[in-house]
Each structure stands twice: as structure tokens, then as C-alpha cells.
């Protein structure tokens, strides 16, 4: 079943990515702040979410949904789709190509399927519990490195200024100990 779910999640992520790519680098519409002035949502986020929820609803109506822009629905199947319809909204709005569509599916044991699609490069990461990770269908593996000194760290930062100050203190301790730190602006993409 997880292969069918990953195929559907990839199809949905590609459809949402195509919609977002059509609007990318056009004048932003419907931009609003959410939790803080730096936490933005746009009409593109909402259109992507609507498309994703419609596709899930038509193909998996018994599944639950938890989506960043407010889409919520309960599950009668035991599966819940966790959706960020546009991860990296600030990058998207400023014409920076590091943004993605992020979709996961959870069951009662936790993460079952994960998909991160970057429309600007046409890279799609997918993973299934116990089935490994793929990039555009090819198996990829994590680094075998175990030393922090040679590790390249990916991270993101909160939108709340107080939380960011605490995170900056932590980064100031990690940075000298690691190879380097990256933060491109789409946490899902950075981690993939």
C-alpha cells in the first residue's frame, strides 16, 4: 500500500508544483502575515493547498488531513496527510527558487510516506517507512559520516524573534564544531 500512497503523493506534489511554478516570479497576490510579520501566506499557498486537498479528497476521502494553511479533516482510515502546500513562501515571494511542496502521510505508528518536490529543479524526494529514499526514482542514501566536524548541518529558524535569538545562540555553538550550516529557506527541501 505504501507504494501506491507514495505514487499518489508524488502525483499530487507535482500537480501543486506545476500550479505554483505558473505563478512564480509574477507579482504576489493576497499576501498576509500569519503568526508574525515575517511569517507570510499568499494566494499561491492557498491555491496550492486547495488543489492538494481536492486531489486527496477525490482519491482518498476516508483519510484525514492536516495542512499548514488551515485545512483539517478527520480520518476514518487511520491515515492522515500532513501538507505544507508551499514550504519556503518568503523565498517564493522574493523570486528565490529554493521552495517546495511537502507532503507526508502518517499512520498510527508515525510517518509512512514523505514527498518533497522542488518544481524549479524538478527534483522530487520520496521515502517510505522501511523502503528507503529516492530522488526522481533513484535510490539515494544518507552519508555514512559520524563526525560533527565533517557534517554539513541543515536547519531552519522560527518566525518569533525571541525564539530566533535562542536559535542564534545554539548556532553560534554548533557552527565552529561542524563543517558548515545551511539554511536555504525551505526546511523540507533543506532536510531532503
C-alpha positions as MATLAB code, in Angstrom:
seq = 'XXXXXXXXXXXXXXXXXXXXXXXXXXXXXXXXXXXXXXXXXXXXXXXXXXXXXXXXXXXXXXXXXXXXXXXXXXXXXXXXXXXXXXXXXXXXXXXXXXXXXXXXXXXXXXXXXXXXXXXXXXXXXXXXXXXXXXXXXXXXXXXXXXXXXXXXXXXXXXXXXXXXXXXXXXXXXXXXXXXXXXXXXXXXXXXX';
ca = [
       0.000    0.000    0.000;
       2.839    2.444    0.737;
       3.983    2.277   -2.922;
       0.506    3.335   -4.090;
       0.460    6.109   -1.491;
       3.897    7.429   -2.460;
       2.885    7.424   -6.142;
      -0.263    9.400   -5.300;
       1.654   11.824   -3.058;
       4.191   12.399   -5.856;
       1.384   12.979   -8.374;
      -0.274   15.485   -6.046;
       3.014   17.267   -5.261;
       3.791   17.561   -8.981;
       0.331   18.981   -9.706;
       0.674   21.552   -6.917;
       4.216   22.334   -8.040;
       3.039   22.990  -11.609;
       0.385   25.391  -10.321;
       2.958   27.226   -8.175;
       5.534   27.341  -10.968;
       2.995   29.058  -13.268;
       2.699   31.896  -10.720;
       6.361   32.016   -9.667;
       8.060   35.398  -10.233;
       4.738   37.061  -11.027;
       3.532   39.893   -8.801;
       2.481   38.418   -5.467;
      -1.202   38.374   -4.658;
      -3.103   38.030   -1.410;
      -0.047   38.241    0.845;
      -0.876   38.264    4.559;
       1.022   37.751    7.807;
       0.231   34.725    9.961;
       1.946   34.304   13.352;
       4.398   37.229   12.955;
       5.110   39.921   10.324;
       7.803   37.654    8.825;
       5.526   34.567    8.618;
       3.750   35.051    5.299;
       0.996   33.307    3.383;
      -0.069   34.178   -0.144;
      -2.795   33.409   -2.632;
      -0.359   30.904   -4.173;
      -0.087   28.987   -0.855;
      -3.869   28.863   -0.622;
      -4.365   27.813   -4.264;
      -1.796   25.040   -3.869;
      -3.464   23.849   -0.668;
      -6.881   23.862   -2.328;
      -5.612   21.775   -5.242;
      -3.891   19.314   -2.888;
      -6.935   18.941   -0.625;
      -9.226   18.465   -3.626;
      -6.972   15.722   -5.026;
      -6.699   13.939   -1.668;
     -10.442   14.275   -1.122;
     -11.289   12.815   -4.528;
      -8.862    9.882   -4.332;
      -8.679    9.178   -0.567;
     -11.852   10.661    1.012;
     -11.539    8.462    4.106;
      -8.087    9.850    5.007;
      -7.515   12.734    7.398;
      -5.674   15.939    6.537;
      -3.601   18.421    8.487;
      -2.424   21.295    6.306;
      -0.358   24.356    7.194;
      -2.821   26.883    5.847;
      -5.710   25.513    7.860;
      -7.045   22.501    6.006;
      -8.096   19.905    8.574;
     -10.153   16.746    8.257;
     -10.520   13.663   10.424;
      -9.547   10.167    9.333;
     -11.669    7.044    9.241;
      -8.890    5.055    7.522;
      -6.143    5.596   10.101;
      -4.111    7.651    7.613;
      -3.514   11.398    7.865;
      -1.930   13.557    5.168;
       0.339   16.292    6.551;
       0.742   19.037    3.973;
       2.785   22.179    3.503;
       1.463   23.389    0.146;
       4.328   25.885   -0.297;
       7.312   25.442    2.002;
       9.508   28.498    1.602;
       6.831   31.120    0.942;
       9.209   34.023    1.589;
      11.667   32.640   -0.996;
       8.793   32.140   -3.426;
       7.555   35.704   -2.985;
      11.061   37.131   -3.442;
      11.807   35.094   -6.583;
      14.321   32.763   -4.900;
      13.949   29.249   -6.374;
      14.507   27.319   -3.099;
      10.890   26.379   -2.261;
       8.962   23.144   -2.330;
       5.734   21.236   -1.883;
       5.925   18.947    1.143;
       3.517   16.053    1.708;
       3.658   13.294    4.310;
       1.289   10.519    5.268;
       1.109    9.216    8.809;
      -0.491    6.127   10.263;
      -0.864    5.294   13.962;
       2.837    4.276   14.097;
       4.077    7.612   12.668;
       5.494    8.630    9.300;
       4.661    6.220    6.478;
       5.335    8.258    3.311;
       7.149   11.512    2.655;
       7.470   13.555   -0.537;
       9.321   16.836   -1.093;
       9.085   18.289   -4.605;
      11.113   21.281   -5.821;
       9.387   22.481   -9.006;
      12.189   24.858  -10.062;
      14.684   21.984  -10.420;
      12.160   19.166  -10.982;
      13.714   17.225   -8.100;
      11.365   15.000   -6.136;
      12.485   13.263   -2.973;
      10.274   10.395   -1.782;
      10.546    7.954    1.073;
       8.537    5.163    2.626;
       8.921    3.634    6.051;
      11.324    0.730    5.661;
      11.636    1.361    1.924;
      14.432    3.890    1.729;
      14.633    7.223   -0.020;
      14.579    8.120   -3.697;
      15.423   11.184   -5.750;
      13.455   11.209   -9.013;
      13.001    7.455   -8.640;
      16.682    6.641   -7.997;
      17.720    5.279   -4.607;
      19.765    7.688   -2.508;
      21.497    7.078    0.788;
      22.435    9.209    3.736;
      26.060    9.960    4.444;
      27.994    7.379    6.433;
      29.828   10.168    8.266;
      29.661   10.145   12.048;
      31.851   13.121   12.957;
      30.249   16.509   13.619;
      33.428   18.197   12.334;
      32.735   16.885    8.819;
      28.943   17.230    8.928;
      27.012   19.728    6.840;
      24.076   20.799    9.020;
      20.690   21.884    7.612;
      18.335   23.912    9.748;
      15.561   26.441    9.796;
      14.596   29.226   12.147;
      11.366   30.160   13.890;
       9.442   33.279   12.930;
       9.179   34.552   16.506;
      12.057   36.959   17.292;
      12.625   35.585   20.809;
      12.860   32.013   19.536;
      15.236   33.140   16.771;
      17.518   34.743   19.373;
      17.730   31.433   21.261;
      18.359   29.569   17.993;
      21.142   32.030   17.113;
      22.879   31.193   20.389;
      22.705   27.493   19.569;
      24.008   28.080   16.036;
      26.954   30.047   17.444;
      27.947   26.901   19.355;
      27.311   24.391   16.547;
      28.924   26.347   13.695;
      32.529   26.144   14.982;
      32.119   22.412   15.621;
      30.610   21.435   12.242;
      31.791   21.621    8.646;
      29.139   24.282    8.000;
      25.448   25.145    8.314;
      22.937   25.634    5.504;
      19.571   27.331    5.639;
      18.134   27.904    2.193;
      14.623   28.866    3.319;
      12.584   25.713    2.721;
      13.134   23.445    5.713;
      11.674   20.402    3.956;
      13.958   20.944    0.982;
      16.997   21.641    3.161;
      16.478   18.401    5.047;
      15.776   16.351    1.914;
];
